[in-house]
Short mmCIF file of C-alpha atoms in Angstrom, two decimals:
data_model
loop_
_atom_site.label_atom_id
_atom_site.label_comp_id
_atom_site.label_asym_id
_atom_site.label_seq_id
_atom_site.Cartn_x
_atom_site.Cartn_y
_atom_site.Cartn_z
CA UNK A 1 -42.70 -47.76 -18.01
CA UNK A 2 -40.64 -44.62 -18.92
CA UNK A 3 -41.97 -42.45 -21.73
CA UNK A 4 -40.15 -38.84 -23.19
CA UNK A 5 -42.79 -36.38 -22.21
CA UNK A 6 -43.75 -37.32 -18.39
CA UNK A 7 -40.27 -36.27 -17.20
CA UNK A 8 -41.47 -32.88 -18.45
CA UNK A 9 -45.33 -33.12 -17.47
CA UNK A 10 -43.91 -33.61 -13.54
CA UNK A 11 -41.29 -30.70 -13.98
CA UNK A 12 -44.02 -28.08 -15.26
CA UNK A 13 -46.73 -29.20 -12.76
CA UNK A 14 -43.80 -28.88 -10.29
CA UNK A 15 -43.39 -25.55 -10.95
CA UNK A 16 -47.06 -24.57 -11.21
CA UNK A 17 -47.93 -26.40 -8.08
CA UNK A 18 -45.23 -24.86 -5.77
CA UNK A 19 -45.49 -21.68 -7.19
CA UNK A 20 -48.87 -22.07 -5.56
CA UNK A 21 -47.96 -24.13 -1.77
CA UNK A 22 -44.62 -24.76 -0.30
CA UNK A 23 -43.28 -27.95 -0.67
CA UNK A 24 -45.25 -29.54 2.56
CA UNK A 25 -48.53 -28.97 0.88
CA UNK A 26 -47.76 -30.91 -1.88
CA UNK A 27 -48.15 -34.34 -2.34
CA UNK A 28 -45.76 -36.22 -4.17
CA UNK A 29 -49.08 -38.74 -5.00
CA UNK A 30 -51.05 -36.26 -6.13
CA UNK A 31 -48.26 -34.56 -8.05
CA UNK A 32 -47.78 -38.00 -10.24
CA UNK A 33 -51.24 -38.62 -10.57
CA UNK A 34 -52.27 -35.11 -11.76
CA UNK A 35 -49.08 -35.36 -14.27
CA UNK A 36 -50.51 -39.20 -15.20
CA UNK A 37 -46.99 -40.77 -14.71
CA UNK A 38 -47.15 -43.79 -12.52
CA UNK A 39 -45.97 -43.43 -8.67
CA UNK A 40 -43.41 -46.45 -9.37
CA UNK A 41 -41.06 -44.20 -12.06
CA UNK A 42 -40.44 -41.41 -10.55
CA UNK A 43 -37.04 -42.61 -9.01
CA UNK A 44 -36.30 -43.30 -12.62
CA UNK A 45 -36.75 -39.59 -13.70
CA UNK A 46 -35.14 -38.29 -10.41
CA UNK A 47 -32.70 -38.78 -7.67
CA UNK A 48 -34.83 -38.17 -5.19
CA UNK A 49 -37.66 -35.44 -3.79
CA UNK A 50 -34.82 -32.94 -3.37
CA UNK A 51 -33.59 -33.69 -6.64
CA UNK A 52 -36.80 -32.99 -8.29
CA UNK A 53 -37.33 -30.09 -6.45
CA UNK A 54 -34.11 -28.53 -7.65
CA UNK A 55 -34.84 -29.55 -11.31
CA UNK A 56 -37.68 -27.90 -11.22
CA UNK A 57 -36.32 -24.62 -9.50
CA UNK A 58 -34.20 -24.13 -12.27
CA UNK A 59 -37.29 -24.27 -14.91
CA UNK A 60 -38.63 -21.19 -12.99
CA UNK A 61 -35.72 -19.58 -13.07
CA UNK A 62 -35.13 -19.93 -16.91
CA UNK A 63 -38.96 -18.85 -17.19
CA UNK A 64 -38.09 -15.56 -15.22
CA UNK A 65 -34.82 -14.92 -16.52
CA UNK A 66 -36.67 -14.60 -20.15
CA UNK A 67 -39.40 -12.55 -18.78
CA UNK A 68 -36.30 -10.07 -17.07
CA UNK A 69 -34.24 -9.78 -20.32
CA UNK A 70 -37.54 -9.19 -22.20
CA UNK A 71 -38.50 -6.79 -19.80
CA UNK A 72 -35.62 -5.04 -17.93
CA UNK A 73 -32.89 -5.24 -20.76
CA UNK A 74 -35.51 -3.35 -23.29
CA UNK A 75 -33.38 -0.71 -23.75
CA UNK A 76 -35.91 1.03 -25.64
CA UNK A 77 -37.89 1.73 -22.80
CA UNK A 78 -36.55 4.21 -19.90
CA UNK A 79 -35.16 1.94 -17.88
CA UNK A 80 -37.78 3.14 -14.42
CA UNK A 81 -40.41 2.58 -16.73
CA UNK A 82 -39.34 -1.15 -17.48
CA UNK A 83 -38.99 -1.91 -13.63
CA UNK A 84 -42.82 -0.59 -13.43
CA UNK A 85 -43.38 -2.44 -16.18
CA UNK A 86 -42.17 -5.48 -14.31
CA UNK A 87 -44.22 -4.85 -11.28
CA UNK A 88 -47.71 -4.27 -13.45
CA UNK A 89 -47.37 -7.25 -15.44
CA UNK A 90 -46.46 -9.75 -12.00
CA UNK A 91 -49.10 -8.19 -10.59
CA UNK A 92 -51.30 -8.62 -13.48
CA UNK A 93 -50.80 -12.34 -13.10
CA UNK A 94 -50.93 -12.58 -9.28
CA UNK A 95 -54.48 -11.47 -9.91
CA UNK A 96 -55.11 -13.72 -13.03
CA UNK A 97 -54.39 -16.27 -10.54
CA UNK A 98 -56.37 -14.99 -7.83
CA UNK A 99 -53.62 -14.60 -5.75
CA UNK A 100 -53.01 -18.16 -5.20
CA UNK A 101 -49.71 -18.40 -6.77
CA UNK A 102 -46.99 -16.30 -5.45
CA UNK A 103 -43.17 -16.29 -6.39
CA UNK A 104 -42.19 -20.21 -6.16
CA UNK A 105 -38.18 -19.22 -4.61
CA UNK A 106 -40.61 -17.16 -2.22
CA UNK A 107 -42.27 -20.02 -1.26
CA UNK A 108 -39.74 -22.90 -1.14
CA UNK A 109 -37.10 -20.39 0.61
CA UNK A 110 -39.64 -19.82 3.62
CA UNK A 111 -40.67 -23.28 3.93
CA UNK A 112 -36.92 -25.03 2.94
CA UNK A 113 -34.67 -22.35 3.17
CA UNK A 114 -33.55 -23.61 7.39
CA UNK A 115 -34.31 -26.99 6.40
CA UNK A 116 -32.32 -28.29 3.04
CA UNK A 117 -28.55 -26.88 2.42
CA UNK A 118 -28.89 -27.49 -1.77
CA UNK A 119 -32.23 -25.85 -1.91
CA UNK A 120 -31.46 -22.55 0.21
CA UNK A 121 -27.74 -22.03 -2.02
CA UNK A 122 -29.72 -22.92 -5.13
CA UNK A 123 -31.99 -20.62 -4.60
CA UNK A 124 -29.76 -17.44 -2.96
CA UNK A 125 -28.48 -18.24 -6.72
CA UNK A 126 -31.56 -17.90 -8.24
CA UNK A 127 -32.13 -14.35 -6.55
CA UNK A 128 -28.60 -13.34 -7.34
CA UNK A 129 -28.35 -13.90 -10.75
CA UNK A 130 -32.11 -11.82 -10.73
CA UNK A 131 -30.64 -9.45 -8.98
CA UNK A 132 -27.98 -8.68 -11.98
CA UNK A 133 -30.53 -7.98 -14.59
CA UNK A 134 -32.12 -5.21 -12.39
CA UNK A 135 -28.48 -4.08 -10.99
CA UNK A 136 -28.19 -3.58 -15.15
CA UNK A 137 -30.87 -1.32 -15.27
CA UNK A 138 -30.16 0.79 -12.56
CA UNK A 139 -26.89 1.48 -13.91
CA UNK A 140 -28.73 2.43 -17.43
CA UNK A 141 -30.89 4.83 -15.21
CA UNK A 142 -28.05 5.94 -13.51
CA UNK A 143 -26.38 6.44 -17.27
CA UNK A 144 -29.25 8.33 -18.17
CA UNK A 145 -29.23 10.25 -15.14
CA UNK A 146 -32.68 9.21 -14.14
CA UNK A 147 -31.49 8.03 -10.20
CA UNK A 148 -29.16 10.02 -8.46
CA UNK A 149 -25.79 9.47 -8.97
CA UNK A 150 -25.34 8.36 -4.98
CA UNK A 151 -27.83 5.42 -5.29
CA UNK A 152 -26.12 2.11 -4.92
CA UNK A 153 -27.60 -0.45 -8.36
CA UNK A 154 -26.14 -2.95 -6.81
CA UNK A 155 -27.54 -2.18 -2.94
CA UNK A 156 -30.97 -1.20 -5.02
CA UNK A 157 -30.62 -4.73 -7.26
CA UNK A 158 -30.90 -6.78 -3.76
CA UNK A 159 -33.52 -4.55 -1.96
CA UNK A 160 -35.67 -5.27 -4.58
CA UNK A 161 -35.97 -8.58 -4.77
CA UNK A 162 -36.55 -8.97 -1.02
CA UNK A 163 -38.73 -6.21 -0.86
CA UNK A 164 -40.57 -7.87 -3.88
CA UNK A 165 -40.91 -11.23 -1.96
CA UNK A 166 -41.96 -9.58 1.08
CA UNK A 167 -45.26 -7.42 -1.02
CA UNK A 168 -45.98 -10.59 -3.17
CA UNK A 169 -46.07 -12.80 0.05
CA UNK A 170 -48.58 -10.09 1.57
CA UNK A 171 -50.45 -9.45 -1.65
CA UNK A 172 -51.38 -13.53 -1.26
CA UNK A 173 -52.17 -13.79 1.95
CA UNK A 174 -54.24 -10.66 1.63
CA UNK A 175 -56.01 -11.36 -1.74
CA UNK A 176 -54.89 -8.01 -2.72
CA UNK A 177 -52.76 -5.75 -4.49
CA UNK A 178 -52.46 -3.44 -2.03
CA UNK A 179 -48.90 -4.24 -0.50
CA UNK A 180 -47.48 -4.39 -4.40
CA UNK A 181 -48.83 -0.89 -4.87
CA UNK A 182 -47.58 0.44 -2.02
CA UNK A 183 -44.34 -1.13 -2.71
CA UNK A 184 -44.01 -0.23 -6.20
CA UNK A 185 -45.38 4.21 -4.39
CA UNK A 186 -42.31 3.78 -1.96
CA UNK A 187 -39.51 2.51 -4.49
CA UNK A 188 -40.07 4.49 -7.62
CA UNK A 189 -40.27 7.35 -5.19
CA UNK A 190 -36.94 6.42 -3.64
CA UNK A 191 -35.63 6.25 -7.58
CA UNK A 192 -36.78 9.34 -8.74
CA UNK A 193 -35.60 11.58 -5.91
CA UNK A 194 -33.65 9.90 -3.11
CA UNK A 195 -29.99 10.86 -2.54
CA UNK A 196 -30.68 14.59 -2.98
CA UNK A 197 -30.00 16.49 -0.25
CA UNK A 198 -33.15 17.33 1.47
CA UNK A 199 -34.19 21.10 1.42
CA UNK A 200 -33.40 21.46 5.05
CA UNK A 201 -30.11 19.64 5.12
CA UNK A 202 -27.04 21.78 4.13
CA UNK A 203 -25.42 19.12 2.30
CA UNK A 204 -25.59 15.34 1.65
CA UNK A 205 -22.51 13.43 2.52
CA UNK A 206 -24.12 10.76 0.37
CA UNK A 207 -23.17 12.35 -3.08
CA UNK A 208 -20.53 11.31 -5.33
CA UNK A 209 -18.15 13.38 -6.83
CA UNK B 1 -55.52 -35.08 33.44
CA UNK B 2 -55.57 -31.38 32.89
CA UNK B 3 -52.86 -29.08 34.80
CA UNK B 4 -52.66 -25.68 34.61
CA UNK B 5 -49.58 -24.91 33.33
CA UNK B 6 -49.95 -27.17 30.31
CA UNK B 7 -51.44 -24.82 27.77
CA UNK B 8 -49.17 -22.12 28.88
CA UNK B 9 -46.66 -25.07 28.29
CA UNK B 10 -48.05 -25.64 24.55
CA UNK B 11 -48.22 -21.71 23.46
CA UNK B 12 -44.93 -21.22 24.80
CA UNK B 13 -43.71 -24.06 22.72
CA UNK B 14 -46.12 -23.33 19.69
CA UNK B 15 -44.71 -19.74 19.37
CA UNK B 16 -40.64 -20.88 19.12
CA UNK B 17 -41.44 -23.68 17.17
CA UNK B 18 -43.67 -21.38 14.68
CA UNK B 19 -40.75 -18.81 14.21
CA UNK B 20 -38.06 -21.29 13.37
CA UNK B 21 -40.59 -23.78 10.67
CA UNK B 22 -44.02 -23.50 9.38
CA UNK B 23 -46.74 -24.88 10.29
CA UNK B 24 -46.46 -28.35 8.34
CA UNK B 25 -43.19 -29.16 9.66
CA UNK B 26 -44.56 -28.66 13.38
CA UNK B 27 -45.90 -32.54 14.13
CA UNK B 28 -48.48 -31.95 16.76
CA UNK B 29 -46.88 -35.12 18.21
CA UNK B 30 -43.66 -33.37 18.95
CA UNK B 31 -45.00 -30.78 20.14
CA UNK B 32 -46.83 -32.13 23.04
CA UNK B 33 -44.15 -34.18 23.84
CA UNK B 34 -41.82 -31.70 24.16
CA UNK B 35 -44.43 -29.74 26.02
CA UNK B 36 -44.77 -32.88 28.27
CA UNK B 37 -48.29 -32.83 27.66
CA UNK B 38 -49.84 -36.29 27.15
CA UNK B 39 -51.15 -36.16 23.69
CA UNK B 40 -55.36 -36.73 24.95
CA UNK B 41 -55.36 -33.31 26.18
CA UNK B 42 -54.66 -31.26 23.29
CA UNK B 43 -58.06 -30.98 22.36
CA UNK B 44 -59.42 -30.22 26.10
CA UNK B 45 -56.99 -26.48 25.82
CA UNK B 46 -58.23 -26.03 22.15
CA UNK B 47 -60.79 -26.51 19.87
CA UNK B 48 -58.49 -27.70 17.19
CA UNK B 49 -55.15 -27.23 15.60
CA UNK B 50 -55.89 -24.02 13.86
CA UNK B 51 -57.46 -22.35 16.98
CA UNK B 52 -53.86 -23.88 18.81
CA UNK B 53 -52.21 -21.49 15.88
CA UNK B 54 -54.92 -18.61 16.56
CA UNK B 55 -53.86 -18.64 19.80
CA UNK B 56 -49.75 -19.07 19.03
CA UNK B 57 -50.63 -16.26 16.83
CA UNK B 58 -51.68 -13.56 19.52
CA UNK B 59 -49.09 -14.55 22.09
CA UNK B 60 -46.89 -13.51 19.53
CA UNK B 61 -48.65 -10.51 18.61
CA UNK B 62 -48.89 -9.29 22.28
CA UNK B 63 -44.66 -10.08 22.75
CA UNK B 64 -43.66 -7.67 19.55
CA UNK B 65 -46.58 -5.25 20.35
CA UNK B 66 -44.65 -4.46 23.66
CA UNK B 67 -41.45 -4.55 21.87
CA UNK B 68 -42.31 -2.17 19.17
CA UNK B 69 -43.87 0.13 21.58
CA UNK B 70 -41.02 0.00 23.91
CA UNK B 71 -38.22 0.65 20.51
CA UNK B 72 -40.44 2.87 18.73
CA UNK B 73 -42.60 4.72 21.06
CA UNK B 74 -39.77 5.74 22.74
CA UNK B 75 -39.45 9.08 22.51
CA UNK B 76 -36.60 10.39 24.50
CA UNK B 77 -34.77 9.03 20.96
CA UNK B 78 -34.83 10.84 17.35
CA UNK B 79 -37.83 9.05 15.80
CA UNK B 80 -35.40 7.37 12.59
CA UNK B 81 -33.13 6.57 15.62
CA UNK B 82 -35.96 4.66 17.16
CA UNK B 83 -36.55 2.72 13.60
CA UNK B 84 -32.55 1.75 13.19
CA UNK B 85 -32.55 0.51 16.84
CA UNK B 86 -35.61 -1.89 16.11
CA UNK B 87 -33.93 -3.30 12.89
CA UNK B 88 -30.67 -3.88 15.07
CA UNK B 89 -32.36 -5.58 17.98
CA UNK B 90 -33.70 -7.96 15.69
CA UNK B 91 -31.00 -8.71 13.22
CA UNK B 92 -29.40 -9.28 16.76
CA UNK B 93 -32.13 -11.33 17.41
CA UNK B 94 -31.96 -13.65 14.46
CA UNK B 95 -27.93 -13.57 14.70
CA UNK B 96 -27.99 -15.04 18.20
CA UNK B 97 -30.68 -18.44 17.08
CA UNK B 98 -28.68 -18.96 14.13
CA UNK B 99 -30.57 -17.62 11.27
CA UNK B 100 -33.21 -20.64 11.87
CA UNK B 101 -35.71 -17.95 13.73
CA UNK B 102 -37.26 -15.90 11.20
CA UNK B 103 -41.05 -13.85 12.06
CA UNK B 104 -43.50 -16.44 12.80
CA UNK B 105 -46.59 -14.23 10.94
CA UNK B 106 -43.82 -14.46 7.81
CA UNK B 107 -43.43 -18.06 7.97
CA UNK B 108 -46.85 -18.79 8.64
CA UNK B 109 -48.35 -16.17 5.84
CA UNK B 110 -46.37 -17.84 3.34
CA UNK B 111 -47.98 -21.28 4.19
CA UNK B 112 -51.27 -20.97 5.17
CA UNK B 113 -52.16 -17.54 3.81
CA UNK B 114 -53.36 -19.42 0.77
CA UNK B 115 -55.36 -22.33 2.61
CA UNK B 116 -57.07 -20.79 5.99
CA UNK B 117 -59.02 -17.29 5.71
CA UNK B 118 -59.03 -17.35 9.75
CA UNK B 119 -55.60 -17.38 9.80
CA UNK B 120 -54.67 -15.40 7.13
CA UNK B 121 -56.73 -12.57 8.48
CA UNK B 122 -55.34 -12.49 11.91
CA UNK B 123 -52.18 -12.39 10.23
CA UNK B 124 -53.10 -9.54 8.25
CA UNK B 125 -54.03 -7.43 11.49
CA UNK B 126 -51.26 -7.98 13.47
CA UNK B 127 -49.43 -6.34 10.40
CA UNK B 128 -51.79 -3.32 10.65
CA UNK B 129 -51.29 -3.32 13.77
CA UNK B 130 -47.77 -3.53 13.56
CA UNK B 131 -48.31 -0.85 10.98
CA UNK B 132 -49.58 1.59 13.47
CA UNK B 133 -46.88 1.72 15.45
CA UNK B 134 -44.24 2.18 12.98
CA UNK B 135 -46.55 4.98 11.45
CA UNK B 136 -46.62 6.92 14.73
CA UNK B 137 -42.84 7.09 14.89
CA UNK B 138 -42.83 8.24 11.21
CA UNK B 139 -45.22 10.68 11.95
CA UNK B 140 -43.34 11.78 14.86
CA UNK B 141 -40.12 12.32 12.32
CA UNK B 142 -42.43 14.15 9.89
CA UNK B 143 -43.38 16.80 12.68
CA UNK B 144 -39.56 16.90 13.74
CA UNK B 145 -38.82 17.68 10.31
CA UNK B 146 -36.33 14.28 9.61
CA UNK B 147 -38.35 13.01 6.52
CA UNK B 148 -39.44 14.92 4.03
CA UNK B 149 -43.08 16.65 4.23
CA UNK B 150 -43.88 15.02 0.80
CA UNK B 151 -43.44 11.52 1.94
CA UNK B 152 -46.25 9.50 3.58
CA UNK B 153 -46.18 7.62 6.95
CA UNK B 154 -49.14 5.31 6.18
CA UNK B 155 -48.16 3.71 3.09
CA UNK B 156 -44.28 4.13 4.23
CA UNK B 157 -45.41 2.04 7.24
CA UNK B 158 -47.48 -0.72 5.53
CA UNK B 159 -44.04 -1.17 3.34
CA UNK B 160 -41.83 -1.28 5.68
CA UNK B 161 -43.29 -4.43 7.53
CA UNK B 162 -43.25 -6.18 4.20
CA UNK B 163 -40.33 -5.35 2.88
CA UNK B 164 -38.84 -6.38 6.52
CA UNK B 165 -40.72 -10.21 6.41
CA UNK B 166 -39.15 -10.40 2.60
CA UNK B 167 -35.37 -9.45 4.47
CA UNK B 168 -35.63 -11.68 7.71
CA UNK B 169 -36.67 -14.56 4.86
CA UNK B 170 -34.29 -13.85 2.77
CA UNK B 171 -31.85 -13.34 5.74
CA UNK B 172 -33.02 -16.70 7.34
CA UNK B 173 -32.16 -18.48 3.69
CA UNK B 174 -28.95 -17.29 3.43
CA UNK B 175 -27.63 -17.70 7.09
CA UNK B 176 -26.71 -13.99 6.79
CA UNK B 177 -27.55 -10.29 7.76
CA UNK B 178 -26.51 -8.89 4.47
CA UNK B 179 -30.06 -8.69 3.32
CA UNK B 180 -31.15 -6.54 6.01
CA UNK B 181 -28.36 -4.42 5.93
CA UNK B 182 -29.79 -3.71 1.89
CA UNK B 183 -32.84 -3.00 3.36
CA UNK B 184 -31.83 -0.84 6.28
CA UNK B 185 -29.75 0.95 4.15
CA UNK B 186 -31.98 1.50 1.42
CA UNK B 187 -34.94 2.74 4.12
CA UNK B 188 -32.43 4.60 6.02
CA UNK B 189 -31.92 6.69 2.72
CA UNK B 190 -35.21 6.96 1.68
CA UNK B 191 -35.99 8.20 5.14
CA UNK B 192 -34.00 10.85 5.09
CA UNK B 193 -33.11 12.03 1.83
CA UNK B 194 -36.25 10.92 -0.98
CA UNK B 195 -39.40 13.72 -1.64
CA UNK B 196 -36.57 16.58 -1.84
CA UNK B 197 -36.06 17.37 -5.93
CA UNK B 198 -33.44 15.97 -7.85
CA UNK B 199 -30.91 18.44 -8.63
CA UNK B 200 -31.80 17.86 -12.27
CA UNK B 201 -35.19 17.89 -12.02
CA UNK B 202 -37.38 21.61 -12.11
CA UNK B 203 -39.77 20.64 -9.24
CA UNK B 204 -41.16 18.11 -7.32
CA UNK B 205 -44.71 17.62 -8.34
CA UNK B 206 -45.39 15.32 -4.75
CA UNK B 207 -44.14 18.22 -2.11
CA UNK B 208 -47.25 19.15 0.46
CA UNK B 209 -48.24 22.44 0.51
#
């Protein structure tokens, strides 16, 4: 009944599947019959829905932590040009997609998040441990003096990743890249000259020493 | 069969349920019956279940229209003021229901933006029109001189509503305000300190004339 690579074909349509619905939308039936594993063995592979659903949280978040390291720790790009980077190629495959799939913690957290305890801390983990490899390069753009030395990476880190929910969420339901490009206008214009005083202001109390 | 009070009953219902879950954990059944409206007469108030959320939809619309003109067309108080007292009121908001009531057009973008166009659009212009407002204030702080001339209302408007649905999500996972304090004190800083030069930097290309 049990064979080595249907454990695998569930976790990877898993991942496509809610990166495209919440959890609601998808059918556990469908979900085994589009993987071919029969309805009857998938207590064997996992604990239960919520168990699956974890399992296959944590593929997505390996997936993305390879594509942040590749992309955000290539310290031989400036480091604002590697978070642009990161925002042109998502966006890229939002519209390779045709905006149907969006950010799968994005899409769980709204739908599970006030629902199921494990899911919401798993992923609040996911986004944390995100949030370090862009806290990493804000502190190389700070290094290189590229964001003023008052700007908070760590503060920054977190904004972005809700931010970045919040445009991709838009960018779906509006079939458009719009809300990422405004986004992406706002923040690297808060990176390259926020926490200078403004011309009018006679000093900012927001500068370190 | 039919009362008068039972639709007002059912959109009443419809709009708290809507903020706290999506749409597909909302049974109809409980609904009515929690509406105490017998379950034969949900199709004699609408035409079906997505006019029901069409409807759900503008009630809420019309409830934070007169809340965001009432915080942020208020102006015996310093436009950025305005903006800090509308985040407050609603972390507030979200702090007294627990965390479980997020923004219904957040909770319901992220779960049917992908599968009904008549939805989806509505929620895309009660953003706009949530956009306006929020625009007008910024304006306002643009002719009082408390943002800098450089930076632009309109697309500093569209992000702020979706950076704020990625913060009350991520806010509404995590049981805590912490995200929106990022975000509030990231926009609060952009507000009034990005568009000046860096001190390192010889100009700033993006200044207005």
């Amino acid at each position: 009944m049990t064979e080595p690579d249907a454990r695998e074909r569930l976790i990877v349509r898993g991942v496509n599947v809610l990166s495209e619905h919440g959890f609601a939308a998808t059918g556990l039936d469908s979900l085994l019959k589009e993987s071919r594993v029969p309805k009857g063995s998938f207590y064997y592979y996992f604990r239960s829905k919520s168990d699956f659903v974890l399992v296959v949280i944590d593929r997505y978040a390996e997936l993305w932590d390879r594509k942040l390291r590749r992309i955000l720790g290539n310290v031989a790009m400036p480091p604002l040009e590697r978070i642009e980077r990161y925002i042109d190629e998502s966006t890229a495959g939002m519209k390779k997609y045709g905006f149907k799939r969006g950010c799968l913690v994005g899409n769980l957290g709204q739908e599970l998040g006030s629902l199921d305890p494990a899911i919401a801390t798993r992923l609040a983990e996911v986004l944390d441990a995100w949030a370090l490899h862009m806290e990493a390069c804000l502190l190389d753009a700070r290094a290189a003096g590229d964001i003023h030395a008052s700007l908070n990476p760590k503060t920054l880190a977190q904004f972005f990743w809700t931010s970045w929910e919040g445009a991709v969420l838009r960018a779906k339901v509006q079939r458009s890249t719009l809300p990422i490009e405004h986004f992406k206008e706002v923040l690297l214009c808060h990176l390259r000259t926020a926490g200078a005083a403004k011309s009018s202001a006679a000093a900012n109390p927001g500068v370190a020493p």
